[in-house]
Short mmCIF file of C-alpha atoms (C1' of nucleotides) in Angstrom, two decimals:
data_model
loop_
_atom_site.label_atom_id
_atom_site.label_comp_id
_atom_site.label_asym_id
_atom_site.label_seq_id
_atom_site.Cartn_x
_atom_site.Cartn_y
_atom_site.Cartn_z
CA MET F 1 -32.07 -112.57 -145.73
CA THR F 2 -31.84 -111.13 -149.22
CA THR F 3 -33.59 -108.03 -150.47
CA ASP F 4 -35.95 -108.54 -153.39
CA SER F 5 -35.33 -106.67 -156.60
CA PRO F 6 -37.71 -103.79 -157.28
CA HIS F 7 -39.38 -105.83 -160.01
CA ILE F 8 -40.02 -108.78 -157.74
CA GLN F 9 -41.48 -106.39 -155.19
CA ARG F 10 -43.74 -105.01 -157.88
CA LEU F 11 -45.01 -108.50 -158.63
CA LYS F 12 -45.73 -109.20 -154.98
CA GLN F 13 -47.37 -105.85 -154.51
CA ALA F 14 -49.70 -106.62 -157.42
CA GLY F 15 -50.68 -109.90 -155.78
CA CYS F 16 -48.96 -112.02 -158.43
CA ARG F 17 -47.44 -115.38 -157.64
CA LEU F 18 -43.70 -115.79 -158.06
CA THR F 19 -43.75 -118.67 -160.51
CA GLN F 20 -40.89 -120.30 -162.36
CA ALA F 21 -42.07 -118.82 -165.66
CA ARG F 22 -42.13 -115.28 -164.31
CA LEU F 23 -38.84 -115.50 -162.47
CA THR F 24 -37.15 -117.03 -165.50
CA VAL F 25 -38.45 -114.38 -167.91
CA LEU F 26 -37.31 -111.70 -165.50
CA ALA F 27 -33.85 -113.27 -165.29
CA VAL F 28 -33.58 -113.42 -169.08
CA LEU F 29 -34.65 -109.80 -169.43
CA GLU F 30 -32.09 -108.67 -166.88
CA ALA F 31 -29.33 -110.76 -168.42
CA GLU F 32 -29.81 -108.85 -171.69
CA HIS F 33 -29.79 -105.52 -169.87
CA GLY F 34 -33.35 -104.96 -170.92
CA HIS F 35 -33.11 -104.54 -174.69
CA ILE F 36 -34.39 -107.78 -176.14
CA THR F 37 -36.86 -109.00 -178.74
CA SER F 38 -39.72 -111.36 -177.90
CA ALA F 39 -38.05 -114.02 -180.05
CA ASP F 40 -34.88 -113.75 -177.98
CA VAL F 41 -36.83 -113.93 -174.74
CA LEU F 42 -38.44 -117.10 -176.04
CA ASP F 43 -35.04 -118.56 -176.91
CA GLY F 44 -33.49 -117.47 -173.64
CA VAL F 45 -36.23 -119.02 -171.54
CA GLU F 46 -36.10 -122.21 -173.58
CA ARG F 47 -32.37 -122.46 -172.94
CA VAL F 48 -32.67 -121.89 -169.19
CA ASN F 49 -35.71 -124.06 -168.63
CA PRO F 50 -37.21 -125.98 -171.56
CA ALA F 51 -40.17 -127.01 -169.42
CA ILE F 52 -41.60 -123.49 -169.62
CA GLY F 53 -44.13 -123.09 -172.43
CA ARG F 54 -44.23 -120.35 -175.04
CA ALA F 55 -47.69 -119.23 -173.98
CA SER F 56 -46.49 -118.52 -170.47
CA VAL F 57 -43.67 -116.40 -171.80
CA PHE F 58 -46.10 -114.27 -173.79
CA ARG F 59 -48.50 -114.07 -170.87
CA THR F 60 -45.63 -112.97 -168.66
CA LEU F 61 -44.45 -110.32 -171.12
CA ASP F 62 -47.99 -108.95 -171.20
CA LEU F 63 -48.16 -108.96 -167.43
CA PHE F 64 -44.81 -107.20 -167.06
CA THR F 65 -45.89 -104.60 -169.59
CA GLN F 66 -49.12 -103.99 -167.67
CA LEU F 67 -47.16 -103.60 -164.46
CA GLY F 68 -44.83 -101.10 -166.07
CA ILE F 69 -41.77 -103.32 -165.67
CA ILE F 70 -41.06 -103.41 -169.40
CA ARG F 71 -42.30 -101.64 -172.50
CA PRO F 72 -42.48 -102.97 -176.07
CA THR F 73 -41.16 -100.81 -178.87
CA TYR F 74 -40.51 -101.23 -182.58
CA ILE F 75 -36.82 -101.34 -183.38
CA ASP F 76 -35.57 -104.26 -185.42
CA THR F 77 -38.38 -105.59 -187.54
CA SER F 78 -42.06 -104.98 -187.36
CA LEU F 79 -42.68 -108.66 -186.65
CA THR F 80 -41.23 -108.82 -183.16
CA PRO F 81 -41.31 -106.19 -180.48
CA THR F 82 -38.16 -105.20 -178.64
CA TYR F 83 -38.77 -104.90 -174.91
CA VAL F 84 -36.94 -102.34 -172.84
CA MET F 85 -36.68 -102.35 -169.07
CA MET F 86 -38.39 -99.50 -167.29
CA ARG F 87 -36.12 -98.75 -164.35
CA ASP F 88 -38.04 -96.54 -161.93
CA GLY F 89 -40.77 -96.28 -164.53
CA HIS F 90 -38.78 -94.69 -167.29
CA HIS F 91 -36.36 -95.41 -170.09
CA HIS F 92 -34.41 -93.27 -172.56
CA HIS F 93 -32.32 -94.17 -175.56
CA VAL F 94 -31.10 -93.05 -178.96
CA ILE F 95 -31.58 -95.47 -181.85
CA CYS F 96 -29.53 -95.33 -185.02
CA THR F 97 -32.05 -95.58 -187.83
CA GLU F 98 -29.44 -97.17 -190.05
CA CYS F 99 -27.74 -99.91 -188.01
CA LYS F 100 -30.34 -100.10 -185.23
CA ARG F 101 -27.67 -99.78 -182.58
CA PHE F 102 -28.95 -98.07 -179.45
CA PHE F 103 -27.43 -95.83 -176.81
CA GLU F 104 -29.07 -95.49 -173.42
CA PHE F 105 -28.79 -92.40 -171.31
CA ASP F 106 -30.04 -91.63 -167.84
CA ASP F 107 -30.67 -87.98 -167.33
CA CYS F 108 -33.65 -86.70 -169.27
CA GLY F 109 -34.69 -83.71 -167.17
CA MET F 110 -38.33 -84.65 -167.47
CA GLU F 111 -39.45 -83.89 -163.90
CA ALA F 112 -40.76 -80.41 -164.60
CA LEU F 113 -42.64 -81.49 -167.71
CA THR F 114 -44.12 -84.45 -165.86
CA ARG F 115 -45.52 -82.27 -163.10
CA ASN F 116 -46.75 -79.79 -165.66
CA LEU F 117 -48.65 -82.47 -167.58
CA GLU F 118 -50.14 -83.96 -164.43
CA GLU F 119 -51.64 -80.59 -163.54
CA THR F 120 -52.69 -79.55 -167.02
CA LEU F 121 -54.30 -82.83 -168.04
CA ASP F 122 -55.35 -84.05 -164.59
CA ILE F 123 -53.49 -87.30 -165.14
CA ARG F 124 -51.47 -89.37 -162.70
CA ILE F 125 -48.25 -90.18 -164.58
CA SER F 126 -46.39 -93.37 -163.73
CA GLY F 127 -43.59 -93.43 -166.26
CA HIS F 128 -42.35 -92.53 -169.70
CA LEU F 129 -40.33 -93.64 -172.70
CA LEU F 130 -38.16 -91.19 -174.60
CA GLU F 131 -36.72 -92.32 -177.90
CA PHE F 132 -34.42 -90.31 -180.15
CA TYR F 133 -33.76 -91.29 -183.76
CA GLY F 134 -30.67 -90.43 -185.72
CA LEU F 135 -27.49 -91.56 -187.42
CA CYS F 136 -24.65 -92.79 -185.22
CA ALA F 137 -21.07 -91.75 -185.91
CA ALA F 138 -20.31 -94.91 -187.86
CA CYS F 139 -23.36 -94.53 -190.10
CA GLN F 140 -22.80 -90.91 -191.07
CA THR F 141 -21.23 -91.46 -194.48
CA MET S 1 -50.15 -73.79 -208.14
CA THR S 2 -50.52 -75.57 -204.80
CA THR S 3 -47.79 -76.11 -202.23
CA ASP S 4 -47.00 -79.70 -201.41
CA SER S 5 -47.39 -80.93 -197.86
CA PRO S 6 -44.13 -81.49 -195.99
CA HIS S 7 -44.65 -85.25 -196.22
CA ILE S 8 -45.09 -85.16 -199.99
CA GLN S 9 -41.95 -83.10 -200.24
CA ARG S 10 -40.16 -85.70 -198.15
CA LEU S 11 -41.22 -88.41 -200.59
CA LYS S 12 -40.01 -86.44 -203.58
CA GLN S 13 -36.76 -85.57 -201.88
CA ALA S 14 -36.14 -89.28 -201.25
CA GLY S 15 -36.69 -89.98 -204.95
CA CYS S 16 -39.91 -91.90 -204.37
CA ARG S 17 -42.71 -91.93 -206.91
CA LEU S 18 -46.00 -90.38 -205.89
CA THR S 19 -48.22 -93.39 -206.45
CA GLN S 20 -51.89 -93.87 -205.71
CA ALA S 21 -51.08 -96.30 -202.91
CA ARG S 22 -48.74 -93.85 -201.18
CA LEU S 23 -50.98 -90.84 -201.59
CA THR S 24 -53.98 -92.77 -200.35
CA VAL S 25 -52.19 -94.11 -197.28
CA LEU S 26 -50.98 -90.60 -196.52
CA ALA S 27 -54.52 -89.25 -196.83
CA VAL S 28 -55.88 -91.93 -194.50
CA LEU S 29 -53.17 -91.22 -191.94
CA GLU S 30 -53.89 -87.53 -192.01
CA ALA S 31 -57.64 -88.03 -191.81
CA GLU S 32 -57.14 -89.87 -188.50
CA HIS S 33 -54.85 -87.13 -187.22
CA GLY S 34 -52.02 -89.60 -187.13
CA HIS S 35 -53.04 -92.04 -184.38
CA ILE S 36 -54.15 -95.14 -186.20
CA THR S 37 -53.57 -98.89 -186.15
CA SER S 38 -52.36 -100.81 -189.17
CA ALA S 39 -55.70 -102.60 -189.32
CA ASP S 40 -57.50 -99.27 -189.54
CA VAL S 41 -55.14 -98.02 -192.22
CA LEU S 42 -55.94 -101.18 -194.17
CA ASP S 43 -59.68 -100.59 -193.76
CA GLY S 44 -59.41 -96.91 -194.59
CA VAL S 45 -57.48 -97.50 -197.78
CA GLU S 46 -59.85 -100.26 -198.80
CA ARG S 47 -62.77 -97.89 -198.34
CA VAL S 48 -61.20 -95.07 -200.34
CA ASN S 49 -59.78 -97.21 -203.13
CA PRO S 50 -60.47 -100.96 -203.10
CA ALA S 51 -58.06 -101.45 -206.00
CA ILE S 52 -55.09 -100.89 -203.72
CA GLY S 53 -53.64 -104.13 -202.35
CA ARG S 54 -52.80 -104.93 -198.74
CA ALA S 55 -49.15 -105.57 -199.54
CA SER S 56 -48.75 -102.05 -200.90
CA VAL S 57 -50.22 -100.61 -197.74
CA PHE S 58 -47.70 -102.48 -195.61
CA ARG S 59 -44.87 -101.57 -197.95
CA THR S 60 -45.94 -97.94 -197.74
CA LEU S 61 -46.14 -97.97 -193.96
CA ASP S 62 -42.60 -99.37 -193.87
CA LEU S 63 -41.41 -96.71 -196.28
CA PHE S 64 -43.03 -93.89 -194.33
CA THR S 65 -41.47 -95.23 -191.13
CA GLN S 66 -38.04 -95.32 -192.76
CA LEU S 67 -38.50 -91.76 -193.96
CA GLY S 68 -39.46 -90.62 -190.49
CA ILE S 69 -42.97 -89.62 -191.53
CA ILE S 70 -44.64 -91.98 -189.06
CA ARG S 71 -43.55 -94.15 -186.18
CA PRO S 72 -45.12 -97.43 -184.97
CA THR S 73 -45.79 -97.83 -181.27
CA TYR S 74 -47.55 -100.37 -179.07
CA ILE S 75 -50.76 -99.01 -177.64
CA ASP S 76 -53.89 -101.08 -178.14
CA THR S 77 -52.95 -104.69 -178.58
CA SER S 78 -49.63 -106.26 -179.30
CA LEU S 79 -50.95 -107.65 -182.57
CA THR S 80 -51.25 -104.37 -184.45
CA PRO S 81 -49.02 -101.36 -184.24
CA THR S 82 -50.47 -97.90 -183.80
CA TYR S 83 -48.81 -95.39 -186.08
CA VAL S 84 -48.30 -91.81 -184.99
CA MET S 85 -47.46 -88.93 -187.28
CA MET S 86 -44.08 -87.34 -186.78
CA ARG S 87 -44.67 -83.66 -187.44
CA ASP S 88 -41.29 -82.00 -187.90
CA GLY S 89 -39.69 -85.25 -186.82
CA HIS S 90 -41.19 -85.51 -183.38
CA HIS S 91 -44.28 -86.56 -181.50
CA HIS S 92 -45.37 -86.41 -177.86
CA HIS S 93 -48.33 -87.87 -176.07
CA VAL S 94 -49.65 -89.22 -172.81
CA ILE S 95 -51.36 -92.60 -172.89
CA CYS S 96 -53.81 -93.77 -170.25
CA THR S 97 -52.71 -97.28 -169.37
CA GLU S 98 -56.27 -98.17 -168.43
CA CYS S 99 -58.51 -96.93 -171.23
CA LYS S 100 -55.76 -96.37 -173.84
CA ARG S 101 -57.00 -92.86 -174.52
CA PHE S 102 -54.20 -90.55 -175.57
CA PHE S 103 -53.48 -86.86 -175.17
CA GLU S 104 -51.06 -85.12 -177.47
CA PHE S 105 -49.04 -82.13 -176.46
CA ASP S 106 -46.68 -79.94 -178.43
CA ASP S 107 -44.08 -78.36 -176.23
CA CYS S 108 -41.55 -80.82 -174.92
CA GLY S 109 -38.54 -78.56 -174.33
CA MET S 110 -36.23 -81.13 -175.84
CA GLU S 111 -33.94 -78.83 -177.81
CA ALA S 112 -31.22 -78.55 -175.18
CA LEU S 113 -31.16 -82.30 -174.54
CA THR S 114 -31.05 -83.00 -178.28
CA ARG S 115 -28.02 -80.79 -178.80
CA ASN S 116 -26.39 -82.27 -175.72
CA LEU S 117 -26.85 -85.84 -177.00
CA GLU S 118 -25.60 -84.96 -180.48
CA GLU S 119 -22.35 -83.69 -178.99
CA THR S 120 -21.90 -86.34 -176.34
CA LEU S 121 -22.65 -89.34 -178.55
CA ASP S 122 -21.52 -87.89 -181.88
CA ILE S 123 -24.91 -88.68 -183.38
CA ARG S 124 -26.95 -86.70 -185.87
CA ILE S 125 -30.48 -86.68 -184.40
CA SER S 126 -33.44 -86.42 -186.74
CA GLY S 127 -36.40 -86.80 -184.43
CA HIS S 128 -37.86 -88.27 -181.29
CA LEU S 129 -40.88 -89.84 -179.67
CA LEU S 130 -41.83 -89.04 -176.10
CA GLU S 131 -44.49 -91.17 -174.46
CA PHE S 132 -45.87 -90.73 -170.97
CA TYR S 133 -47.91 -93.42 -169.24
CA GLY S 134 -50.48 -92.83 -166.55
CA LEU S 135 -54.09 -92.85 -165.44
CA CYS S 136 -56.39 -90.25 -166.94
CA ALA S 137 -58.89 -88.38 -164.78
CA ALA S 138 -61.72 -90.74 -165.67
CA CYS S 139 -59.72 -93.84 -164.80
CA GLN S 140 -58.52 -92.71 -161.39
CA THR S 141 -61.06 -94.58 -159.27
"C1'" DA W 1 -38.79 -95.71 -222.70
"C1'" DT W 2 -37.29 -97.04 -218.14
"C1'" DT W 3 -37.60 -98.58 -213.97
"C1'" DT W 4 -40.00 -98.35 -209.85
"C1'" DA W 5 -43.94 -99.88 -207.47
"C1'" DT W 6 -48.12 -102.56 -207.57
"C1'" DG W 7 -51.59 -106.37 -206.99
"C1'" DC W 8 -52.60 -110.98 -206.11
"C1'" DA W 9 -52.60 -115.03 -203.41
"C1'" DA W 10 -50.06 -118.12 -200.92
"C1'" DA W 11 -46.60 -118.70 -197.31
"C1'" DA W 12 -44.36 -117.50 -193.13
"C1'" DC W 13 -44.45 -116.12 -188.38
"C1'" DT W 14 -45.85 -114.55 -184.15
"C1'" DT W 15 -49.25 -114.46 -180.70
"C1'" DT W 16 -53.59 -116.08 -178.61
"C1'" DT W 17 -57.05 -119.45 -176.81
"C1'" DG W 18 -59.31 -123.33 -174.30
"C1'" DC W 19 -58.97 -126.62 -170.99
"C1'" DA W 20 -57.23 -130.01 -167.91
"C1'" DT W 21 -53.42 -130.06 -164.59
"C1'" DG W 22 -49.84 -128.55 -161.51
"C1'" DG W 23 -47.75 -125.51 -158.16
"C1'" DG W 24 -47.74 -121.24 -155.16
"C1'" DA W 25 -49.34 -119.07 -150.85
"C1'" DT T 1 -56.57 -126.50 -149.30
"C1'" DC T 2 -57.68 -123.16 -152.76
"C1'" DC T 3 -57.21 -120.88 -156.84
"C1'" DC T 4 -54.02 -118.80 -159.76
"C1'" DA T 5 -51.05 -119.82 -163.44
"C1'" DT T 6 -49.15 -123.20 -166.49
"C1'" DG T 7 -48.40 -126.29 -170.57
"C1'" DC T 8 -49.84 -128.11 -174.73
"C1'" DA T 9 -51.25 -127.84 -179.37
"C1'" DA T 10 -54.27 -125.98 -182.45
"C1'" DA T 11 -56.31 -121.63 -184.16
"C1'" DA T 12 -56.28 -116.92 -185.27
"C1'" DG T 13 -54.21 -112.97 -187.21
"C1'" DT T 14 -51.00 -110.05 -189.23
"C1'" DT T 15 -47.24 -109.30 -192.29
"C1'" DT T 16 -44.15 -110.83 -196.00
"C1'" DT T 17 -42.75 -112.86 -200.58
"C1'" DG T 18 -42.37 -113.83 -205.58
"C1'" DC T 19 -43.52 -112.61 -209.95
"C1'" DA T 20 -45.89 -110.79 -213.85
"C1'" DT T 21 -48.02 -106.34 -214.84
"C1'" DA T 22 -49.14 -101.53 -214.47
"C1'" DA T 23 -47.97 -96.80 -213.99
"C1'" DA T 24 -45.05 -92.87 -212.69
"C1'" DT T 25 -41.34 -89.84 -214.48
#
DNA sequence: ATTTATGCAAAACTTTTGCATGGGA
DNA sequence: TCCCATGCAAAAGTTTTGCATAAAT
């Protein structure tokens, strides 16, 4: 008996069916380590299973976003979102504004601020995205 | 003699001309306190000065993004970005995942982490966006 | 006087919709 | 068996381009 991934558990918990489209999109996202444009998700799914329609891919990306599994952000072009995986509800990276390369990091020390905001604003916080912008070593002329 | 806003100074410093299109877009952004969709920027500019073309608005939004004056993020729908103002290079808010209402806050205590990342990754950091997701008081059933 | 930026309108893309059908639970 | 989710293809929108012209410095 295998243990389901946290994301699959999230789907079940939300009462969603584990369909081919959803499982395939999830596999594609994880194969790219969770930094991938919608266009590349479309291509990836097409390659793995051409029977899956574009509409289902978009519907799945919307669903995953709603469930907090992924989060769209503007990185490459403004025409296609880049989705990042939200492991345990959060994600942190530095993006080079020149070459668009990104660098993920884990520790963000956001626990205290999170609790502080929950009390101050009376909000139940489920996750966060922290994005730094700058010039990477190679792009600093 | 009046002092230019920091954003106008940024434009000058980058060698950009202070055109009607750019000044108008900037005015519209500031009138909305810097949380505004591209569609609303389009409408706002149209209302203020109908002679300004859509293309210029998009070109200006791209320019401002490149200069770090604003930053696009996905909030309402996936079809139109919501632009937030980057005051002093950074911006922080909490978004209710249910009603999409947002709550800005100033203090993020990110100075130590910024310095740490600059050293560790050898990157020159110019700004950041910190987004929390959760349920606001009204949306917690 | 130069050269950057604009406006216009069409073109290019991505994403969404409606509806009959298939596949999970 | 029941109903959610899918696939298809067309429709809806937003954003981008190319080029002659205007306007900022």
